[in-house]
Coordinates of C-alpha atoms in Angstrom, one line a residue:
Chain A
M1 CA -0.3 0.1 -0.1
A2 CA 1.3 3.3 -0.7
I3 CA 2.6 5.4 2.0
L4 CA 3.8 8.2 0.4
E5 CA 2.7 9.8 -3.0
T6 CA 3.7 12.4 -5.3
Q7 CA 1.5 13.9 -7.9
E8 CA 2.9 16.1 -10.4
L9 CA 5.3 17.8 -7.6
T10 CA 6.4 21.2 -8.8
Y11 CA 8.9 23.1 -7.0
T12 CA 10.4 26.7 -8.6
Y13 CA 12.4 28.8 -6.5
S14 CA 12.6 32.8 -7.3
R15 CA 9.6 32.8 -8.8
G16 CA 9.2 35.8 -10.6
T17 CA 12.3 37.3 -10.6
P18 CA 15.7 36.8 -13.4
F19 CA 17.4 33.8 -11.0
E20 CA 14.1 32.0 -11.7
K21 CA 14.7 27.6 -10.8
T22 CA 12.4 24.9 -11.2
A23 CA 14.2 22.2 -9.1
V24 CA 11.7 19.6 -8.6
D25 CA 10.1 19.2 -12.4
H26 CA 6.6 17.3 -13.1
V27 CA 7.6 14.6 -10.5
S28 CA 4.8 11.9 -9.3
L29 CA 6.5 8.8 -7.5
S30 CA 4.6 6.5 -4.8
I31 CA 6.1 4.9 -1.8
N32 CA 5.2 1.0 0.0
E33 CA 4.4 1.3 3.6
G34 CA 7.4 -0.6 4.7
E35 CA 9.7 -0.4 1.7
I36 CA 13.6 1.2 2.1
I37 CA 14.3 3.5 -0.5
G38 CA 17.5 4.7 -2.0
V39 CA 17.8 8.4 -3.2
M40 CA 20.6 9.5 -5.7
G41 CA 20.9 12.1 -7.7
H42 CA 24.7 14.4 -7.9
T43 CA 23.9 18.0 -6.1
G44 CA 21.4 19.9 -7.6
S45 CA 19.7 17.1 -9.1
G46 CA 16.4 18.3 -7.1
K47 CA 16.7 15.7 -4.3
S48 CA 17.0 17.2 -1.2
T49 CA 13.8 19.7 -2.2
L50 CA 11.7 16.8 -2.8
I51 CA 12.2 15.7 0.1
Q52 CA 12.0 19.2 1.6
H53 CA 8.2 18.3 0.5
F54 CA 7.5 15.4 2.3
N55 CA 7.2 16.5 5.6
G56 CA 5.6 19.3 4.4
L57 CA 8.8 22.1 4.7
L58 CA 8.3 23.1 1.6
Q59 CA 5.2 23.6 -0.6
P60 CA 4.6 22.5 -4.0
T61 CA 4.3 25.3 -6.4
S62 CA 2.4 22.6 -8.5
G63 CA 0.9 19.1 -7.6
K64 CA 0.4 17.7 -4.2
V65 CA 1.5 15.6 -2.1
L66 CA -0.7 12.7 -0.6
L67 CA 0.3 11.3 3.2
D68 CA -2.3 7.8 3.5
G69 CA -3.9 8.8 1.0
R70 CA -4.9 12.3 1.5
D71 CA -2.8 15.8 0.7
I72 CA -0.4 16.7 3.4
W73 CA -1.9 21.0 2.2
E74 CA -5.5 20.1 2.5
N75 CA -5.3 21.7 6.0
K76 CA -2.1 24.2 6.5
R77 CA -3.3 24.0 10.3
K78 CA -2.0 20.2 10.2
I79 CA 0.7 20.1 8.3
R80 CA 3.2 20.3 11.5
D81 CA 1.5 16.4 12.7
V82 CA 2.7 15.9 9.6
R83 CA 6.0 16.4 11.0
F84 CA 5.8 13.8 13.4
Q85 CA 5.1 11.4 10.7
V86 CA 7.7 11.5 7.9
G87 CA 10.3 12.6 10.2
L88 CA 13.4 14.2 8.5
V89 CA 17.2 13.8 9.2
F90 CA 19.1 16.7 7.9
Q91 CA 22.6 16.7 6.8
Y92 CA 25.4 16.7 9.2
P93 CA 22.4 17.1 11.5
E94 CA 24.7 17.2 14.9
Y95 CA 24.7 21.2 13.8
Q96 CA 20.8 20.9 14.8
I97 CA 22.0 19.9 19.1
F98 CA 20.9 21.9 21.6
E99 CA 19.4 21.1 24.8
E100 CA 22.1 20.2 27.7
T101 CA 22.0 16.7 27.8
V102 CA 21.7 13.9 25.7
F103 CA 18.3 12.4 26.8
R104 CA 16.9 15.6 26.8
D105 CA 18.1 17.1 23.6
I106 CA 16.2 13.1 21.6
A107 CA 13.4 13.8 23.7
F108 CA 13.1 17.3 22.1
G109 CA 11.0 15.7 18.9
P110 CA 8.9 13.9 21.4
K111 CA 8.1 16.3 24.0
N112 CA 6.8 18.6 20.8
M113 CA 4.3 16.3 20.0
G114 CA 2.8 16.8 23.9
L115 CA 3.3 13.0 25.2
D116 CA 3.3 12.2 28.7
E117 CA 6.4 11.5 30.6
A118 CA 6.1 7.7 30.8
E119 CA 6.1 8.1 26.5
I120 CA 8.8 10.1 25.9
K121 CA 11.2 8.1 28.2
R122 CA 10.2 5.0 26.7
R123 CA 11.2 6.0 22.8
V124 CA 13.9 8.8 23.9
L125 CA 15.6 5.2 25.1
E126 CA 14.5 2.7 22.8
T127 CA 15.5 4.9 20.0
A128 CA 19.3 4.9 22.2
N129 CA 19.7 1.4 22.0
D130 CA 18.4 0.5 18.2
I131 CA 21.3 3.2 17.3
G132 CA 24.3 2.5 19.6
L133 CA 23.4 5.1 22.5
P134 CA 24.8 3.5 25.9
E135 CA 22.6 4.7 28.6
E136 CA 25.3 6.1 30.7
L137 CA 24.9 8.8 27.9
M138 CA 22.3 10.0 28.4
E139 CA 22.8 12.0 31.1
H140 CA 26.4 13.7 30.0
S141 CA 26.0 16.7 27.8
P142 CA 25.7 16.5 23.9
F143 CA 28.6 18.7 23.1
E144 CA 31.5 16.5 25.0
L145 CA 30.5 13.1 22.3
S146 CA 32.4 12.8 19.8
G147 CA 31.4 13.5 16.0
G148 CA 30.0 9.6 15.0
Q149 CA 27.5 9.9 19.0
K150 CA 26.8 12.9 17.8
R151 CA 25.6 12.3 14.5
R152 CA 24.1 9.1 16.1
V153 CA 22.3 11.9 19.1
A154 CA 20.6 13.4 16.2
I155 CA 19.4 11.2 13.6
A156 CA 17.8 9.5 16.7
G157 CA 16.3 12.9 18.1
V158 CA 14.3 12.3 14.5
M159 CA 13.7 8.3 14.9
A160 CA 12.6 9.1 18.7
M161 CA 9.1 10.7 17.0
E162 CA 8.9 7.0 15.6
P163 CA 7.6 8.8 12.5
K164 CA 5.7 6.1 9.9
V165 CA 8.6 7.8 6.9
L166 CA 11.6 8.4 7.8
I167 CA 14.0 10.1 5.9
L168 CA 18.0 10.5 6.1
D169 CA 19.3 12.1 3.5
E170 CA 22.9 11.8 3.3
P171 CA 23.6 10.5 6.6
T172 CA 27.1 9.2 6.5
A173 CA 28.0 12.3 4.7
G174 CA 32.0 13.2 6.7
L175 CA 32.5 9.8 8.1
D176 CA 35.5 7.4 8.6
P177 CA 34.8 4.1 6.9
A178 CA 33.9 2.5 10.6
G179 CA 31.5 5.1 11.7
R180 CA 29.6 5.0 8.3
D181 CA 28.8 1.2 9.0
L182 CA 28.2 1.8 12.3
I183 CA 25.1 4.0 11.3
L184 CA 24.1 1.8 8.6
E185 CA 23.5 -1.0 10.7
H186 CA 21.6 1.1 13.4
I187 CA 19.5 2.7 10.7
R188 CA 18.9 -1.5 10.4
A189 CA 18.1 -2.3 13.6
Y190 CA 15.4 1.3 13.8
H191 CA 13.7 -0.4 10.3
R192 CA 13.4 -4.8 11.7
R193 CA 12.0 -4.0 14.7
T194 CA 9.4 -0.6 13.7
K195 CA 9.5 -1.8 10.1
N196 CA 8.8 1.4 9.4
T197 CA 9.1 2.3 5.5
I198 CA 13.0 5.0 5.4
L199 CA 14.0 7.1 2.3
I200 CA 18.2 7.5 2.5
V201 CA 19.3 9.7 -0.5
S202 CA 23.3 9.6 -0.6
H203 CA 25.6 10.0 -3.5
S204 CA 27.3 6.8 -2.2
M205 CA 26.0 4.2 -4.0
E206 CA 28.1 1.4 -2.0
D207 CA 26.4 3.6 0.9
I208 CA 22.1 2.1 -0.3
A209 CA 23.5 -0.7 -2.6
A210 CA 23.1 -3.1 0.1
F211 CA 20.0 -2.7 2.1
A212 CA 17.2 -0.5 -0.2
D213 CA 14.4 -2.6 -2.2
R214 CA 14.5 0.3 -4.4
I215 CA 16.4 2.7 -5.8
L216 CA 15.6 6.2 -6.6
V217 CA 17.8 7.7 -9.0
M218 CA 17.4 11.8 -9.9
N219 CA 18.8 14.2 -12.2
R220 CA 17.6 17.7 -12.9
G221 CA 14.9 17.7 -11.0
S222 CA 12.8 14.9 -12.9
V223 CA 13.3 10.9 -11.5
F224 CA 16.4 9.4 -13.9
C225 CA 14.6 6.3 -12.9
F226 CA 12.9 4.8 -9.9
D227 CA 12.9 0.5 -9.0
R228 CA 13.9 -2.1 -8.1
T229 CA 17.7 -2.4 -6.5
D230 CA 18.9 -4.6 -8.8
K231 CA 16.8 -3.3 -12.1
V232 CA 18.5 -0.1 -11.6
F233 CA 22.3 -1.4 -11.0
S234 CA 21.5 -3.5 -14.5
R235 CA 22.4 0.3 -15.8
A236 CA 24.6 0.8 -14.1
E237 CA 26.5 3.0 -17.5
E238 CA 23.9 4.4 -17.9
I239 CA 23.8 6.5 -14.6
A240 CA 27.2 6.4 -14.3
G241 CA 26.8 8.8 -17.9
I242 CA 25.0 11.2 -15.7
G243 CA 27.6 11.7 -13.2
L244 CA 27.1 9.1 -10.2
D245 CA 29.4 7.0 -8.9
V246 CA 28.7 3.3 -9.3
P247 CA 29.8 0.9 -6.6
Q248 CA 33.4 -0.4 -6.9
V249 CA 32.7 -3.9 -7.6
T250 CA 30.4 -2.9 -10.7
K251 CA 33.0 -0.8 -12.2
V252 CA 34.7 -4.6 -12.3
F253 CA 31.8 -6.2 -13.5
M254 CA 31.6 -3.5 -16.5
E255 CA 35.2 -4.3 -17.1
L256 CA 35.1 -7.8 -17.6
K257 CA 32.1 -7.5 -20.0
R258 CA 33.7 -5.1 -21.9
R259 CA 36.1 -7.1 -22.2
G260 CA 34.2 -10.1 -22.7
M261 CA 33.0 -12.3 -20.0
D262 CA 29.2 -11.7 -19.3
F263 CA 28.5 -13.0 -15.7
G264 CA 24.9 -12.4 -17.7
G265 CA 23.7 -9.4 -15.1
E266 CA 24.7 -6.9 -12.9
A267 CA 27.3 -7.2 -9.6
Y268 CA 26.2 -4.2 -6.7
T269 CA 27.4 -5.8 -4.0
V270 CA 30.8 -8.0 -3.2
D271 CA 28.3 -10.8 -1.6
C272 CA 26.3 -11.0 -4.9
A273 CA 29.7 -10.6 -7.9
K274 CA 30.4 -14.2 -6.0
E275 CA 27.2 -15.7 -6.2
L276 CA 27.5 -14.7 -9.8
I277 CA 30.8 -16.3 -10.6
L278 CA 30.5 -19.5 -8.6
R279 CA 27.5 -19.6 -10.6
R280 CA 29.6 -18.9 -13.9
I281 CA 32.1 -21.5 -12.2
R282 CA 29.5 -24.6 -11.5
E283 CA 27.9 -24.1 -15.3
R284 CA 31.4 -24.3 -16.7
N285 CA 32.1 -27.3 -14.4
G286 CA 29.1 -29.0 -15.1
S287 CA 29.2 -28.1 -19.0
A288 CA 32.5 -29.5 -19.1
P289 CA 34.1 -31.4 -16.0
C290 CA 37.5 -31.3 -16.4
Chain B
M1 CA 12.4 32.8 3.7
L2 CA 15.5 33.9 5.3
K3 CA 17.4 34.6 2.5
D4 CA 15.2 37.1 0.8
I5 CA 16.7 39.7 3.4
T6 CA 19.3 41.4 1.8
I7 CA 22.2 43.0 3.6
G8 CA 25.1 44.4 2.0
Q9 CA 23.1 46.3 -0.5
Y10 CA 26.2 46.7 -3.0
F11 CA 24.4 47.4 -6.5
P12 CA 27.0 46.3 -8.8
G13 CA 28.2 48.7 -12.0
E14 CA 30.5 50.6 -14.2
S15 CA 29.6 54.3 -13.5
I16 CA 31.9 57.9 -12.7
I17 CA 30.0 56.9 -9.1
H18 CA 31.1 53.4 -8.9
R19 CA 34.9 53.9 -10.1
L20 CA 35.6 57.1 -7.2
D21 CA 38.6 56.4 -4.9
P22 CA 35.4 54.9 -1.8
R23 CA 38.3 57.2 0.7
F24 CA 36.5 60.4 -1.6
K25 CA 32.8 58.9 -1.8
I26 CA 32.8 58.6 2.7
V27 CA 34.9 62.6 2.6
I28 CA 31.2 63.9 0.0
T29 CA 29.0 61.5 1.7
L30 CA 30.1 64.2 5.3
I31 CA 30.1 67.2 3.2
Y32 CA 27.1 66.1 1.9
I33 CA 25.3 65.5 5.4
V34 CA 26.0 68.9 6.1
M35 CA 24.7 70.3 3.3
L36 CA 21.2 69.1 3.8
F37 CA 21.4 70.2 7.5
T38 CA 23.0 73.3 7.1
G39 CA 20.7 75.0 4.7
G40 CA 16.9 75.8 7.0
T41 CA 15.3 78.0 2.9
P42 CA 13.1 75.6 1.2
L43 CA 15.3 77.2 -1.6
C44 CA 18.6 75.0 -0.1
L45 CA 16.7 71.6 -0.3
C46 CA 16.1 71.8 -3.3
I47 CA 19.8 72.5 -4.5
G48 CA 20.3 69.5 -2.1
A49 CA 17.5 68.0 -4.1
L50 CA 19.5 68.8 -7.2
Y51 CA 23.0 67.3 -6.7
T52 CA 20.6 64.2 -5.1
F53 CA 19.4 63.3 -8.2
I54 CA 21.9 64.3 -9.9
A55 CA 24.0 61.7 -7.9
I56 CA 21.9 59.1 -9.1
A57 CA 21.4 59.6 -12.7
L58 CA 24.6 59.2 -12.8
S59 CA 25.5 56.3 -10.8
G60 CA 22.9 54.6 -12.7
V61 CA 21.5 52.5 -9.9
P62 CA 17.6 52.6 -11.0
L63 CA 14.6 54.3 -9.1
K64 CA 13.5 52.1 -7.5
M65 CA 16.1 50.8 -5.7
F66 CA 16.5 53.8 -3.2
W67 CA 12.6 53.9 -3.3
R68 CA 13.8 50.8 -1.8
S69 CA 16.0 52.5 0.8
V70 CA 13.3 54.8 1.5
R71 CA 10.3 52.8 2.1
P72 CA 11.7 51.0 5.3
L73 CA 11.6 54.8 6.9
L74 CA 7.9 55.7 5.4
P75 CA 5.7 55.3 9.3
F76 CA 7.9 57.0 10.9
L77 CA 7.9 59.9 8.9
V78 CA 4.0 59.7 8.7
I79 CA 4.1 59.6 12.5
T80 CA 6.8 62.2 13.4
A81 CA 4.8 64.8 10.6
V82 CA 1.5 64.1 11.9
I83 CA 3.3 65.4 15.4
N84 CA 4.9 68.3 13.3
L85 CA 0.9 69.8 12.7
M86 CA -0.4 68.9 15.6
L87 CA 2.4 71.1 18.1
V88 CA 3.4 73.7 15.8
R89 CA 1.1 76.8 17.2
S90 CA 3.0 79.1 14.6
G91 CA 2.0 81.0 12.3
D92 CA -1.9 81.2 10.1
V93 CA -4.0 78.9 11.9
L94 CA -4.8 77.1 8.1
W95 CA -8.0 75.1 9.5
S96 CA -9.1 74.0 13.4
W97 CA -11.5 71.5 14.7
K98 CA -11.9 71.4 18.1
A99 CA -8.4 72.0 20.1
I100 CA -6.5 70.7 16.7
K101 CA -4.8 73.8 14.6
I102 CA -3.0 73.1 11.9
T103 CA -1.0 75.9 10.6
E104 CA 1.1 78.0 7.4
D105 CA 5.0 76.8 9.9
G106 CA 3.4 73.0 11.3
L107 CA 2.7 71.9 7.4
N108 CA 6.4 73.2 6.8
I109 CA 7.9 71.9 9.2
S110 CA 6.2 68.7 8.2
A111 CA 7.6 69.1 4.7
F112 CA 10.4 70.2 5.5
M113 CA 11.0 67.9 7.2
I114 CA 9.9 64.5 4.8
V115 CA 11.6 66.0 2.4
R116 CA 15.5 66.5 4.0
I117 CA 14.6 63.1 6.1
S118 CA 14.1 61.5 2.7
L119 CA 17.0 63.1 0.8
L120 CA 19.6 62.1 3.5
V121 CA 18.8 58.5 3.6
M122 CA 18.2 58.2 -0.5
G123 CA 21.8 60.4 -0.6
T124 CA 24.0 58.1 1.7
S125 CA 21.9 54.7 0.2
I126 CA 24.5 55.7 -3.2
L127 CA 27.3 55.0 -1.2
T128 CA 26.6 51.9 -0.5
Y129 CA 24.1 51.1 -3.4
T130 CA 28.0 52.2 -5.5
T131 CA 30.6 51.1 -3.1
S132 CA 31.2 47.2 -2.2
P133 CA 31.6 46.7 1.6
V134 CA 34.7 45.4 1.6
T135 CA 36.2 48.6 -0.3
L136 CA 34.0 50.4 2.5
T137 CA 35.8 48.3 5.6
D138 CA 39.5 49.1 3.5
A139 CA 38.7 53.8 2.6
I140 CA 37.3 53.3 6.8
E141 CA 40.8 51.9 7.5
R142 CA 43.0 54.2 5.5
L143 CA 40.4 57.4 6.4
L144 CA 41.1 56.6 10.2
S145 CA 44.7 55.7 9.9
P146 CA 46.5 58.9 11.2
L147 CA 44.6 57.4 15.3
K148 CA 47.0 54.2 15.0
K149 CA 48.6 57.2 16.7
L150 CA 46.7 57.0 19.7
H151 CA 47.5 53.6 19.1
F152 CA 43.2 52.8 18.3
P153 CA 43.4 49.9 16.4
V154 CA 42.6 50.7 12.9
H155 CA 43.3 47.6 11.5
E156 CA 41.8 45.3 13.8
L157 CA 38.7 47.1 13.8
A158 CA 39.0 47.6 9.4
M159 CA 39.4 43.5 9.8
M160 CA 36.6 42.8 12.1
M161 CA 34.0 44.5 10.2
T162 CA 35.3 42.5 7.4
I163 CA 35.0 39.4 8.8
A164 CA 31.4 40.1 10.0
L165 CA 30.7 41.4 6.3
R166 CA 31.7 38.4 5.2
F167 CA 30.2 36.7 6.8
I168 CA 26.6 37.3 7.3
P169 CA 25.4 35.5 4.2
T170 CA 27.0 32.1 5.5
L171 CA 25.2 32.9 8.8
I172 CA 21.7 33.1 6.9
E173 CA 21.9 30.3 5.2
E174 CA 23.4 28.6 8.7
T175 CA 19.9 29.9 10.2
D176 CA 18.0 28.9 7.8
K177 CA 19.3 25.3 7.5
I178 CA 18.9 25.2 12.1
I179 CA 14.8 26.5 11.7
S180 CA 14.6 23.6 8.9
A181 CA 16.1 21.5 11.1
Q182 CA 14.2 22.4 14.0
K183 CA 11.1 22.9 12.6
A184 CA 11.4 19.2 11.0
R185 CA 11.0 17.9 14.6
G186 CA 8.0 19.7 15.2
A187 CA 9.7 23.5 16.7
E188 CA 7.3 26.6 16.3
I189 CA 8.9 29.0 14.9
D190 CA 6.5 30.9 12.5
T191 CA 3.0 29.7 14.4
G192 CA 1.9 28.9 18.2
S193 CA 1.9 31.5 21.6
F194 CA 4.5 33.9 22.3
M195 CA 5.8 31.7 24.7
T196 CA 6.4 28.4 22.6
R197 CA 8.0 30.1 19.7
A198 CA 10.5 31.8 22.7
K199 CA 11.4 28.8 23.9
S200 CA 11.9 28.0 20.1
L201 CA 14.2 30.2 19.4
V202 CA 16.9 28.5 22.3
S203 CA 16.5 25.4 20.0
I204 CA 18.0 28.1 16.9
L205 CA 20.1 30.4 18.8
V206 CA 22.2 27.5 20.6
P207 CA 23.0 26.2 17.8
L208 CA 24.0 28.3 15.7
F209 CA 26.1 30.6 18.2
V210 CA 28.0 26.6 18.8
S211 CA 28.5 26.8 14.4
A212 CA 29.8 30.4 15.0
F213 CA 31.9 29.8 16.9
R214 CA 33.4 27.4 15.3
R215 CA 34.1 29.1 12.4
A216 CA 35.3 31.7 14.4
D217 CA 37.4 29.2 15.6
E218 CA 38.6 27.7 12.4
L219 CA 38.8 31.3 11.0
A220 CA 41.4 32.1 13.1
T221 CA 43.9 28.5 13.2
A222 CA 43.0 29.4 8.8
M223 CA 44.8 33.4 9.6
E224 CA 47.6 32.4 11.2
C225 CA 48.2 29.5 8.6
R226 CA 48.7 31.9 6.6
C227 CA 51.6 34.0 8.8
Y228 CA 48.3 37.4 9.3
H229 CA 50.4 38.3 12.9
G230 CA 47.6 42.2 12.0
G231 CA 48.0 45.1 10.8
E232 CA 51.9 46.0 10.6
G233 CA 53.5 45.8 7.2
R234 CA 50.7 44.5 5.9
T235 CA 50.4 46.0 2.2
R236 CA 46.9 45.4 0.2
L237 CA 46.1 43.6 -3.5
R238 CA 44.1 46.6 -3.9
Q239 CA 45.3 50.0 -3.6
L240 CA 43.1 52.6 -3.4
K241 CA 44.7 55.6 -5.9
S242 CA 42.9 59.0 -6.4
A243 CA 42.6 60.5 -9.6
P244 CA 41.3 63.9 -10.5
R245 CA 38.3 63.0 -11.3
D246 CA 38.3 62.5 -7.6
Y247 CA 39.2 65.6 -6.6
I248 CA 37.5 66.7 -9.2
A249 CA 34.1 65.2 -7.2
L250 CA 34.5 66.9 -4.5
L251 CA 35.2 70.8 -5.8
Y252 CA 31.6 70.4 -6.7
T253 CA 30.3 69.1 -3.8
I254 CA 32.3 72.1 -1.8
G255 CA 30.2 74.6 -5.1
F256 CA 27.5 72.6 -3.5
L257 CA 28.0 73.2 -0.3
A258 CA 29.0 77.6 -0.9
A259 CA 25.9 77.8 -2.9
V260 CA 23.5 76.0 0.3
I261 CA 25.4 78.5 2.7
W262 CA 25.2 81.3 0.3
F263 CA 21.1 81.1 -0.1
K264 CA 21.0 80.7 3.7

């Protein structure tokens, strides 16, 4: 069932001035409940503008955004409720931290929702656990933490609102590989527990290839393709053509194919490459045993 | 939202006024202010207006921009004009109704004040429209340099102004981002009661200050890495050089001032 839908969504910046620019151009798409969606696109492709429409931070110039089948702008006063249902984590979210303790910062969102103390406490501790923040950190000042920990506090602050749809804009930007893997692992843990829809924006395919169900590729304000992960990667060459980086292992397979070794599929993770190679070896052994 | 605010209203161009030495422009602006405030007769004000409109025409900046600089002052102008109208009791009574008397003098004073202040704002706007903020601080530094003998930190002051101007757009962008992020967590910034808004302000100001301090720290390190050690012995990429046209502009302005004093 579609939880989030856009119909001919268009957004124009600085309308009526010489700087007018259409950042999102007639985008129609639909996202199902419980899915993990990877959103890709280079700088200026309109992906950041698009996701800010999903929780009503931007109002479409024309077109509609539907949440659970209802136009989110139907009642302007209720737009705040939409923000609790569609949680948006911005890029470098650690710069939004302001409270005195980690606990209170994570509790900011739930408190704004008007929940009672017990429920706030449950949510904060549960999301802190999902995101891998030990309980003894809860009473520390968030400004004492390491960069990676701060990032996780900020992400937990949005997760604690338990939004039906969680959108993360470049959650791993500027982190070292270990910190990156940790964050992605914790996001997966959150998904396993809540089964909520997740959108991850990234320009590293490596990040999202491993666990996105579907991938949305944006180019110049329009949808370039929106399909199952393996199908998107079967168009790896086109994607490289619009200036996006494909995973290293995919590059190796593209080059092998060019030199005449077709494995009959695109490899987008190392595991999937292993499968393809093993299958090829088995086939060969079966047809011509040595 | 915040991006619509324009600070540092420089309007790039190649006009004669743009090319004048900024030091002369500052001095000329000061003379201009004196000119507006010494003359007390309508004729003096007309001379001032003539000077202003010639300068506007020469600057090539659209008239619309000057209207934009006067517009925010309008409520203030109207209120003071009304107060003047009511309170000035001297001169012939033109119209009266119960306790309210409008006199000829009151009318004159009100009109005079509106024109004078509008001219003041428009004239000084020419300076900021035709001079980039960085050039302006450069010129201020040079004009104030005699104060160095009195151990007044002229260079430091100018550097602070330059840095402050440079970071205004950056901080506005940053504020915009923080506002969006807190709104996404349900903060009520443009809705809600006064108290909830005030509380939400904390969630914006704290991250903004943290990031401003971080930037200041990084900038200081970057400047030290490039061997910045204050103004001593520092040379400039863009030297300010005065040309004959600067002296001509100065004499021209002094001529107008003399005319105003003559007709006083």
